[in-house]
CSV table of C-alpha atoms and ligand atoms in Angstrom, one decimal:
chain,number,residue,atom,x,y,z
A,1,MET,CA,-18.2,-72.7,-105.4
A,2,LYS,CA,-18.2,-71.7,-109.2
A,3,ARG,CA,-15.5,-71.4,-111.2
A,4,ALA,CA,-15.3,-69.8,-114.2
A,5,ARG,CA,-14.0,-72.4,-116.5
A,6,ILE,CA,-12.1,-71.0,-120.3
A,7,ALA,CA,-14.5,-73.1,-123.4
A,8,GLY,CA,-12.8,-71.7,-125.7
A,9,VAL,CA,-10.7,-68.8,-126.9
A,10,GLY,CA,-10.3,-66.6,-130.3
A,11,HIS,CA,-8.9,-64.2,-132.1
A,12,TYR,CA,-8.8,-61.9,-135.6
A,13,VAL,CA,-5.8,-59.7,-136.5
A,14,PRO,CA,-6.1,-57.6,-139.7
A,15,GLU,CA,-4.7,-58.7,-143.7
A,16,ARG,CA,-2.9,-55.7,-143.2
A,17,VAL,CA,1.2,-56.1,-142.7
A,18,VAL,CA,2.9,-53.2,-142.0
A,19,THR,CA,6.5,-54.4,-141.6
A,20,ASN,CA,9.8,-52.8,-139.7
A,21,PHE,CA,10.7,-51.7,-144.2
A,22,ASP,CA,7.8,-50.7,-144.4
A,23,LEU,CA,8.0,-47.9,-141.7
A,24,GLU,CA,11.2,-47.0,-142.1
A,25,LYS,CA,9.6,-45.1,-145.7
A,26,LEU,CA,7.4,-42.8,-142.6
A,27,MET,CA,10.1,-41.6,-140.3
A,28,ASP,CA,13.7,-42.1,-139.5
A,29,THR,CA,13.7,-45.4,-138.2
A,30,SER,CA,15.0,-48.9,-138.6
A,31,ASP,CA,14.1,-53.0,-138.9
A,32,GLU,CA,17.5,-53.1,-137.0
A,33,TRP,CA,16.3,-50.3,-133.8
A,34,ILE,CA,13.2,-51.9,-133.3
A,35,ARG,CA,14.8,-55.6,-133.5
A,36,GLU,CA,16.6,-54.5,-131.8
A,37,ARG,CA,15.2,-52.6,-129.0
A,38,THR,CA,11.3,-54.0,-129.3
A,39,GLY,CA,11.4,-57.6,-131.1
A,40,ILE,CA,8.9,-56.3,-133.0
A,41,VAL,CA,9.8,-57.1,-136.5
A,42,GLU,CA,6.2,-56.4,-138.6
A,43,ARG,CA,2.9,-55.6,-137.4
A,44,ARG,CA,-0.9,-55.6,-138.3
A,45,TRP,CA,-3.1,-52.1,-139.0
A,46,VAL,CA,-6.2,-52.0,-140.3
A,47,GLU,CA,-7.9,-50.4,-143.0
A,48,GLU,CA,-9.7,-47.8,-143.5
A,49,GLY,CA,-14.4,-48.6,-142.3
A,50,GLU,CA,-12.3,-52.0,-140.2
A,51,THR,CA,-13.6,-51.8,-135.9
A,52,VAL,CA,-12.9,-52.0,-133.4
A,53,SER,CA,-16.2,-54.3,-132.6
A,54,GLY,CA,-15.8,-55.8,-135.5
A,55,LEU,CA,-12.6,-57.5,-134.8
A,56,GLY,CA,-13.2,-58.3,-131.6
A,57,GLN,CA,-16.8,-60.3,-133.4
A,58,LYS,CA,-14.7,-62.3,-135.3
A,59,ALA,CA,-12.0,-63.1,-132.3
A,60,ALA,CA,-15.5,-64.0,-130.8
A,61,THR,CA,-17.3,-66.2,-132.7
A,62,MET,CA,-13.6,-67.5,-133.3
A,63,ALA,CA,-13.9,-68.4,-129.6
A,64,LEU,CA,-17.8,-69.2,-129.4
A,65,GLU,CA,-17.3,-71.9,-132.4
A,66,ARG,CA,-14.6,-73.1,-130.6
A,67,ALA,CA,-16.2,-73.2,-127.3
A,68,GLY,CA,-18.7,-75.7,-129.2
A,69,ILE,CA,-21.3,-72.8,-127.6
A,70,ASP,CA,-24.1,-71.0,-129.2
A,71,VAL,CA,-24.3,-67.5,-129.5
A,72,SER,CA,-27.9,-66.6,-128.0
A,73,ASP,CA,-26.4,-68.9,-124.5
A,74,ILE,CA,-24.1,-65.7,-124.2
A,75,GLU,CA,-25.8,-63.8,-120.9
A,76,CYS,CA,-23.2,-61.1,-120.5
A,77,ILE,CA,-19.6,-59.3,-122.8
A,78,VAL,CA,-17.2,-57.9,-120.9
A,79,PHE,CA,-15.2,-56.6,-123.3
A,80,ALA,CA,-11.4,-55.0,-122.7
A,81,THR,CA,-10.3,-51.4,-125.0
A,82,MET,CA,-9.5,-48.5,-125.3
A,83,ALA,CA,-10.9,-48.1,-128.5
A,84,SER,CA,-14.4,-47.9,-128.8
A,85,ASP,CA,-16.0,-47.8,-132.6
A,86,HIS,CA,-17.2,-43.7,-131.8
A,87,GLU,CA,-16.1,-41.0,-128.8
A,88,PHE,CA,-19.4,-43.1,-126.6
A,89,PRO,CA,-21.6,-45.8,-126.6
A,90,GLY,CA,-19.0,-48.6,-126.0
A,91,ALA,CA,-17.3,-51.3,-128.7
A,92,GLY,CA,-19.6,-53.9,-125.7
A,93,CYS,CA,-22.2,-52.4,-127.6
A,94,PHE,CA,-21.9,-52.3,-130.7
A,95,LEU,CA,-20.3,-55.8,-130.8
A,96,GLN,CA,-23.3,-56.9,-129.3
A,97,GLU,CA,-25.5,-55.5,-132.3
A,98,LYS,CA,-23.4,-57.6,-134.0
A,99,LEU,CA,-24.2,-60.8,-133.0
A,100,GLU,CA,-27.5,-59.6,-131.9
A,101,ILE,CA,-27.2,-60.8,-128.9
A,102,PRO,CA,-30.3,-57.4,-127.2
A,103,GLY,CA,-30.8,-56.8,-123.4
A,104,ILE,CA,-27.6,-58.6,-121.5
A,105,PRO,CA,-25.4,-56.7,-120.7
A,106,ALA,CA,-22.0,-55.0,-121.9
A,107,LEU,CA,-19.5,-54.1,-120.3
A,108,ASP,CA,-16.9,-51.5,-121.2
A,109,VAL,CA,-13.4,-51.9,-119.5
A,110,ARG,CA,-10.7,-49.2,-119.7
A,111,ASN,CA,-7.2,-50.1,-118.7
A,112,GLN,CA,-5.0,-50.2,-121.5
A,113,CYS,CA,-3.0,-53.6,-121.1
A,114,SER,CA,-4.1,-54.2,-117.9
A,115,GLY,CA,-7.9,-54.2,-119.5
A,116,PHE,CA,-7.7,-58.1,-120.2
A,117,LEU,CA,-6.8,-58.7,-117.6
A,118,TYR,CA,-9.3,-56.5,-114.9
A,119,GLY,CA,-11.6,-58.1,-118.0
A,120,LEU,CA,-10.9,-61.6,-116.1
A,121,SER,CA,-12.1,-60.4,-112.6
A,122,VAL,CA,-14.7,-59.3,-113.3
A,123,ALA,CA,-16.2,-62.2,-115.4
A,124,ASP,CA,-14.4,-64.1,-113.0
A,125,MET,CA,-16.7,-62.4,-110.3
A,126,PHE,CA,-20.4,-62.9,-112.1
A,127,ILE,CA,-19.3,-66.5,-112.7
A,128,ARG,CA,-18.3,-66.9,-109.1
A,129,THR,CA,-21.7,-65.4,-107.1
A,130,GLU,CA,-23.8,-67.1,-110.1
A,131,THR,CA,-24.1,-64.1,-111.7
A,132,TYR,CA,-24.3,-65.3,-115.0
A,133,ARG,CA,-22.9,-68.6,-117.2
A,134,ASN,CA,-21.4,-68.0,-120.0
A,135,VAL,CA,-19.3,-64.9,-120.3
A,136,LEU,CA,-18.2,-63.6,-123.9
A,137,LEU,CA,-14.8,-61.3,-123.3
A,138,VAL,CA,-12.6,-59.8,-125.1
A,139,GLY,CA,-9.9,-58.2,-125.7
A,140,ALA,CA,-9.7,-55.4,-128.4
A,141,GLU,CA,-7.9,-52.3,-129.9
A,142,ILE,CA,-7.5,-50.0,-133.1
A,143,GLN,CA,-3.9,-48.4,-132.2
A,144,SER,CA,-2.8,-47.6,-136.3
A,145,THR,CA,-5.2,-44.9,-136.8
A,146,GLY,CA,-4.4,-42.5,-133.2
A,147,LEU,CA,-0.4,-42.6,-133.9
A,148,ASP,CA,2.0,-40.1,-134.5
A,149,LEU,CA,3.3,-41.9,-138.2
A,150,THR,CA,6.5,-39.5,-138.5
A,151,THR,CA,9.8,-39.4,-137.1
A,152,ARG,CA,8.5,-36.8,-133.7
A,153,GLY,CA,5.7,-40.1,-132.8
A,154,ARG,CA,8.0,-42.6,-133.5
A,155,ASP,CA,9.1,-44.5,-130.4
A,156,MET,CA,5.7,-45.2,-129.5
A,157,ALA,CA,4.4,-45.4,-133.5
A,158,VAL,CA,6.6,-48.8,-134.3
A,159,LEU,CA,5.1,-50.2,-130.9
A,160,PHE,CA,2.1,-50.7,-131.5
A,161,GLY,CA,-1.1,-53.2,-133.6
A,162,ASP,CA,-4.1,-54.1,-133.8
A,163,GLY,CA,-6.4,-57.1,-133.6
A,164,ALA,CA,-8.3,-58.5,-130.9
A,165,GLY,CA,-8.8,-62.2,-128.6
A,166,ALA,CA,-11.9,-62.9,-126.8
A,167,VAL,CA,-12.6,-66.1,-124.4
A,168,VAL,CA,-16.0,-67.9,-123.5
A,169,LEU,CA,-15.6,-67.7,-119.9
A,170,VAL,CA,-18.7,-71.0,-118.5
A,171,ALA,CA,-19.9,-71.8,-115.1
A,172,SER,CA,-18.3,-75.3,-114.3
A,173,ASP,CA,-17.8,-77.5,-110.9
A,174,GLU,CA,-14.6,-78.2,-111.0
A,175,PRO,CA,-13.0,-76.3,-108.3
A,176,GLU,CA,-10.1,-77.2,-109.2
A,177,ARG,CA,-10.0,-76.0,-112.7
A,178,GLY,CA,-10.9,-73.0,-114.8
A,179,VAL,CA,-9.7,-69.8,-113.5
A,180,LEU,CA,-8.1,-69.4,-110.0
A,181,THR,CA,-7.2,-66.0,-108.3
A,182,THR,CA,-6.6,-62.8,-110.6
A,183,HIS,CA,-5.2,-59.9,-108.9
A,184,LEU,CA,-5.4,-56.5,-109.7
A,185,HIS,CA,-3.4,-53.5,-108.9
A,186,ALA,CA,-3.3,-49.2,-110.7
A,187,ASP,CA,-1.5,-46.6,-108.7
A,188,GLY,CA,-2.3,-43.8,-110.5
A,189,LYS,CA,1.0,-41.1,-109.6
A,190,TYR,CA,1.8,-42.4,-112.5
A,191,THR,CA,-1.0,-41.6,-115.3
A,192,LYS,CA,1.1,-38.8,-117.1
A,193,LYS,CA,4.1,-41.2,-118.0
A,194,LEU,CA,2.4,-42.8,-120.6
A,195,TRP,CA,-1.2,-41.1,-122.2
A,196,GLY,CA,-3.6,-40.1,-124.1
A,197,GLN,CA,-3.0,-35.7,-123.4
A,198,TYR,CA,-6.5,-35.0,-125.9
A,199,PRO,CA,-9.0,-35.3,-126.2
A,200,SER,CA,-9.8,-34.0,-122.6
A,201,VAL,CA,-12.8,-32.5,-121.0
A,202,THR,CA,-10.3,-30.4,-119.0
A,203,HIS,CA,-10.5,-28.0,-122.1
A,204,HIS,CA,-13.0,-25.7,-123.3
A,205,PRO,CA,-14.1,-27.7,-125.7
A,206,ARG,CA,-12.7,-30.4,-125.6
A,207,VAL,CA,-12.4,-30.9,-129.5
A,208,ALA,CA,-10.7,-27.5,-130.3
A,209,PRO,CA,-8.6,-27.3,-133.9
A,210,GLU,CA,-5.4,-25.8,-132.3
A,211,MET,CA,-4.6,-29.9,-130.3
A,212,LEU,CA,-4.2,-30.2,-134.4
A,213,GLU,CA,-0.8,-28.0,-134.7
A,214,GLY,CA,0.7,-29.3,-131.8
A,215,ASP,CA,1.5,-33.6,-130.4
A,216,GLY,CA,-1.4,-33.8,-127.7
A,217,ILE,CA,-2.9,-35.5,-130.2
A,218,TYR,CA,-0.7,-38.7,-130.2
A,219,PRO,CA,0.0,-40.9,-127.2
A,220,LYS,CA,2.7,-40.0,-125.2
A,221,MET,CA,5.6,-42.0,-123.1
A,222,GLU,CA,8.0,-42.0,-121.4
A,223,GLY,CA,9.7,-45.6,-122.3
A,224,ARG,CA,12.4,-46.3,-120.4
A,225,TYR,CA,10.6,-45.3,-117.1
A,226,VAL,CA,7.7,-48.4,-118.2
A,227,PHE,CA,10.3,-50.4,-118.8
A,228,LYS,CA,12.0,-50.1,-115.2
A,229,HIS,CA,8.7,-50.1,-114.0
A,230,ALA,CA,7.0,-53.4,-116.2
A,231,VAL,CA,10.1,-56.0,-115.1
A,232,THR,CA,9.3,-55.3,-112.1
A,233,ARG,CA,6.0,-55.5,-112.0
A,234,PHE,CA,5.4,-58.4,-113.7
A,235,PRO,CA,7.3,-60.8,-111.9
A,236,GLU,CA,5.8,-59.1,-108.4
A,237,VAL,CA,1.7,-60.2,-109.4
A,238,ILE,CA,3.2,-63.5,-110.2
A,239,HIS,CA,4.3,-64.1,-106.6
A,240,GLU,CA,1.7,-63.3,-105.7
A,241,ALA,CA,-0.4,-64.7,-107.7
A,242,LEU,CA,1.2,-67.9,-106.8
A,243,LYS,CA,1.1,-67.1,-103.0
A,244,ALA,CA,-2.8,-67.2,-103.4
A,245,THR,CA,-2.7,-70.3,-104.5
A,246,GLY,CA,0.3,-71.7,-102.9
A,247,TYR,CA,1.4,-73.4,-106.4
A,248,SER,CA,5.0,-72.2,-107.3
A,249,ILE,CA,7.0,-71.2,-111.1
A,250,ASP,CA,7.4,-74.4,-111.1
A,251,ASP,CA,4.2,-76.0,-110.5
A,252,VAL,CA,3.3,-73.2,-113.3
A,253,ASP,CA,3.6,-75.1,-117.8
A,254,LEU,CA,3.5,-71.6,-119.8
A,255,VAL,CA,3.5,-67.9,-118.6
A,256,VAL,CA,2.0,-65.8,-120.8
A,257,PRO,CA,3.2,-62.3,-121.2
A,258,HIS,CA,1.0,-58.9,-122.1
A,259,GLN,CA,3.3,-57.9,-125.6
A,260,ALA,CA,5.1,-55.0,-124.4
A,261,ASN,CA,8.9,-55.9,-125.8
A,262,GLN,CA,10.3,-58.3,-126.1
A,263,ARG,CA,13.2,-57.2,-123.8
A,264,ILE,CA,10.8,-56.5,-121.0
A,265,THR,CA,9.0,-60.5,-121.5
A,266,GLU,CA,13.3,-61.7,-121.0
A,267,ALA,CA,13.5,-59.5,-118.3
A,268,VAL,CA,10.7,-61.1,-116.4
A,269,ALA,CA,12.0,-64.7,-117.6
A,270,GLN,CA,14.9,-64.5,-116.2
A,271,ARG,CA,13.6,-63.4,-112.6
A,272,LEU,CA,11.4,-65.7,-112.7
A,273,GLY,CA,13.8,-68.7,-112.7
A,274,ILE,CA,12.1,-69.6,-116.0
A,275,GLY,CA,13.1,-70.5,-119.1
A,276,MET,CA,12.3,-68.6,-122.3
A,277,ASP,CA,10.1,-71.8,-123.8
A,278,LYS,CA,8.3,-71.5,-120.7
A,279,MET,CA,7.3,-68.0,-121.1
A,280,PHE,CA,4.8,-66.7,-124.7
A,281,SER,CA,5.8,-64.7,-127.0
A,282,ASN,CA,4.6,-63.0,-130.0
A,283,ILE,CA,5.2,-59.8,-130.6
A,284,HIS,CA,7.6,-60.4,-133.5
A,285,LYS,CA,3.9,-60.5,-135.2
A,286,TYR,CA,1.6,-58.5,-133.8
A,287,GLY,CA,4.0,-55.5,-131.5
A,288,ASN,CA,1.5,-54.9,-128.6
A,289,THR,CA,-2.2,-55.3,-129.4
A,290,THR,CA,-2.7,-53.6,-125.9
A,291,ALA,CA,-5.8,-55.1,-124.1
A,292,ALA,CA,-5.6,-57.4,-127.8
A,293,THR,CA,-1.7,-58.8,-126.6
A,294,ILE,CA,-3.5,-61.7,-123.9
A,295,PRO,CA,-5.8,-63.1,-125.7
A,296,ILE,CA,-4.5,-62.9,-129.0
A,297,CYS,CA,-1.6,-65.2,-127.2
A,298,LEU,CA,-3.9,-67.5,-126.0
A,299,SER,CA,-5.9,-68.5,-129.4
A,300,GLU,CA,-2.5,-69.7,-130.4
A,301,ALA,CA,-1.2,-71.3,-127.7
A,302,ARG,CA,-4.1,-73.3,-127.4
A,303,ALA,CA,-4.0,-73.5,-131.4
A,304,GLU,CA,-0.1,-74.0,-131.1
A,305,GLY,CA,-0.1,-76.4,-128.1
A,306,ARG,CA,1.2,-75.6,-125.7
A,307,ILE,CA,-1.6,-74.8,-124.0
A,308,LYS,CA,-3.2,-78.5,-123.0
A,309,ASP,CA,-6.1,-79.9,-121.1
A,310,GLY,CA,-4.7,-79.4,-117.3
A,311,ASP,CA,-2.1,-77.0,-117.8
A,312,LEU,CA,-1.4,-74.8,-115.5
A,313,VAL,CA,-0.6,-70.7,-117.1
A,314,ALA,CA,-0.3,-67.6,-115.5
A,315,LEU,CA,-1.1,-64.7,-117.0
A,316,ALA,CA,0.3,-60.8,-116.4
A,317,ALA,CA,-0.2,-57.0,-117.7
A,318,PHE,CA,1.5,-54.2,-117.3
A,319,GLY,CA,0.6,-50.7,-118.2
A,320,SER,CA,-0.9,-47.6,-118.5
A,321,GLY,CA,-1.9,-46.4,-115.3
A,322,PHE,CA,-0.4,-47.7,-114.6
A,323,THR,CA,-2.0,-51.1,-114.4
A,324,TRP,CA,-0.9,-54.0,-113.2
A,325,ALA,CA,-2.4,-57.4,-112.9
A,326,SER,CA,-2.4,-60.8,-112.3
A,327,ALA,CA,-4.2,-64.4,-113.1
A,328,LEU,CA,-3.4,-68.2,-112.5
A,329,VAL,CA,-5.5,-70.3,-114.9
A,330,ARG,CA,-6.1,-74.3,-114.7
A,331,TRP,CA,-7.2,-75.6,-118.7
B,401,COA,N1,13.8,-45.7,-134.0
B,401,COA,C1,15.1,-44.9,-134.0
B,401,COA,N2,15.3,-44.0,-133.0
B,401,COA,C2,14.5,-44.6,-132.1
B,401,COA,C3,13.1,-44.4,-132.0
B,401,COA,C4,12.9,-45.6,-133.4
B,401,COA,N3,11.9,-46.4,-133.4
B,401,COA,N4,12.2,-44.6,-131.5
B,401,COA,C5,12.9,-43.4,-130.0
B,401,COA,N5,15.2,-43.8,-131.0
B,401,COA,C6,16.0,-43.4,-130.4
B,401,COA,C7,15.4,-41.7,-128.9
B,401,COA,O1,15.5,-40.9,-129.5
B,401,COA,C8,17.0,-41.9,-128.6
B,401,COA,O2,17.3,-41.6,-129.1
B,401,COA,P1,18.6,-40.3,-128.4
B,401,COA,O3,19.4,-41.3,-128.5
B,401,COA,O4,19.9,-39.4,-130.1
B,401,COA,O5,18.2,-39.7,-127.6
B,401,COA,C9,17.5,-43.6,-128.6
B,401,COA,O6,16.4,-44.1,-130.1
B,401,COA,C10,17.2,-44.3,-127.3
B,401,COA,O7,16.2,-44.1,-126.8
B,401,COA,P2,15.2,-44.4,-125.5
B,401,COA,O8,14.4,-44.5,-125.5
B,401,COA,O9,17.0,-44.4,-124.3
B,401,COA,O10,15.5,-45.8,-126.3
B,401,COA,P3,14.9,-47.3,-125.4
B,401,COA,O11,16.0,-48.6,-125.0
B,401,COA,O12,14.8,-47.0,-123.9
B,401,COA,O13,14.1,-48.1,-126.2
B,401,COA,C11,11.7,-48.2,-125.8
B,401,COA,C12,12.8,-46.8,-126.0
B,401,COA,C13,10.2,-47.6,-125.8
B,401,COA,C14,11.5,-48.9,-127.3
B,401,COA,C15,11.5,-48.5,-124.5
B,401,COA,O14,12.1,-48.2,-124.0
B,401,COA,C16,10.1,-49.5,-124.1
B,401,COA,O15,10.3,-51.2,-124.8
B,401,COA,N6,9.9,-49.0,-123.3
B,401,COA,C17,8.1,-49.9,-122.4
B,401,COA,C18,7.8,-49.5,-123.9
B,401,COA,C19,6.0,-50.6,-123.0
B,401,COA,O16,6.4,-51.4,-122.4
B,401,COA,N7,4.8,-50.1,-123.5
B,401,COA,C20,4.0,-50.3,-123.5
B,401,COA,C21,3.4,-50.6,-122.3
B,401,COA,S1,2.0,-51.7,-121.6
């Protein structure tokens, strides 16, 4: 059977750096509170005119270069994001136009912080079933334009950043290399623990001036509730991937978790019984970039030599839905 091998990975973050001190000027918060509770020091926010597909294009271009694959050889785009450039169509189509590869499918995956791993499982299945040989998988987000930048929205506003990551997956005949396993979960009982209410088709009309008067257009989260579930689900779903492949946590060279909160990452390391040296983290620089965190981490980890050829890497995510997922990848 074919395996999906990660031939190249790239990322792009906007140039505009927003520090915790910058946020102090917008809302009642402090650098100390944000660092202590989340580990975030700064994040990147887009300038007016930048698009999700544009961030994705830059990440994809780096991934293609590193893979040594021409864009014309890509047979399918899978784009994980919460936010397209416009209400519709999906960001995958906007990206396809920019990459000038018309005709191939462009599939959007909308699973929030688990989006990249949901997308990875789809891309992996396309390759395993020999539907496509070269798949471009992108995770990209612009969160900053949708945040409540007043004290009312401070619990969410300090957490999120913008950015993009991309991987090029290619069909390979090496059975022990590439995406070894993926595991996806969701529990819709918790949809309203972390969600965006408006715009909504249940409202007539779906976009109305009164929506702007309240805070329903901004993302909402029960932070402690999300935290508690995340620290349980991350280790659980990593163990599921290990069990499916017969590996133990000691075989894993690096764990790349979705970057939600440094305290979540530390709690997960503790529950897995591994040191922080085995956990990749860059949340201090970028905050939570939703579907983009894992591919940005992979791109940086690879460039820093933290992921070497032959390494076994565990990926895990948790987010709105609730959704959670894992994958084991042999580089
Ligand atoms: N700056 C200063 N104070 C803030 C603040 C901010 N940005 N945000 C919230 N506070 C205040 C709260 O109003 C509260 O004040 P009170 O005690 O007077 O009511 C206090 O800080 C503590 O709030 P709480 O929500 O209990 O803090 P916490 O320790 O749970 O940390 C989060 C908040 C959001 C950092 C944390 O709950 C978290 O990370 N949750 C998971 C988030 C996550 O992973 N989301 C994405 C999933 S993919």
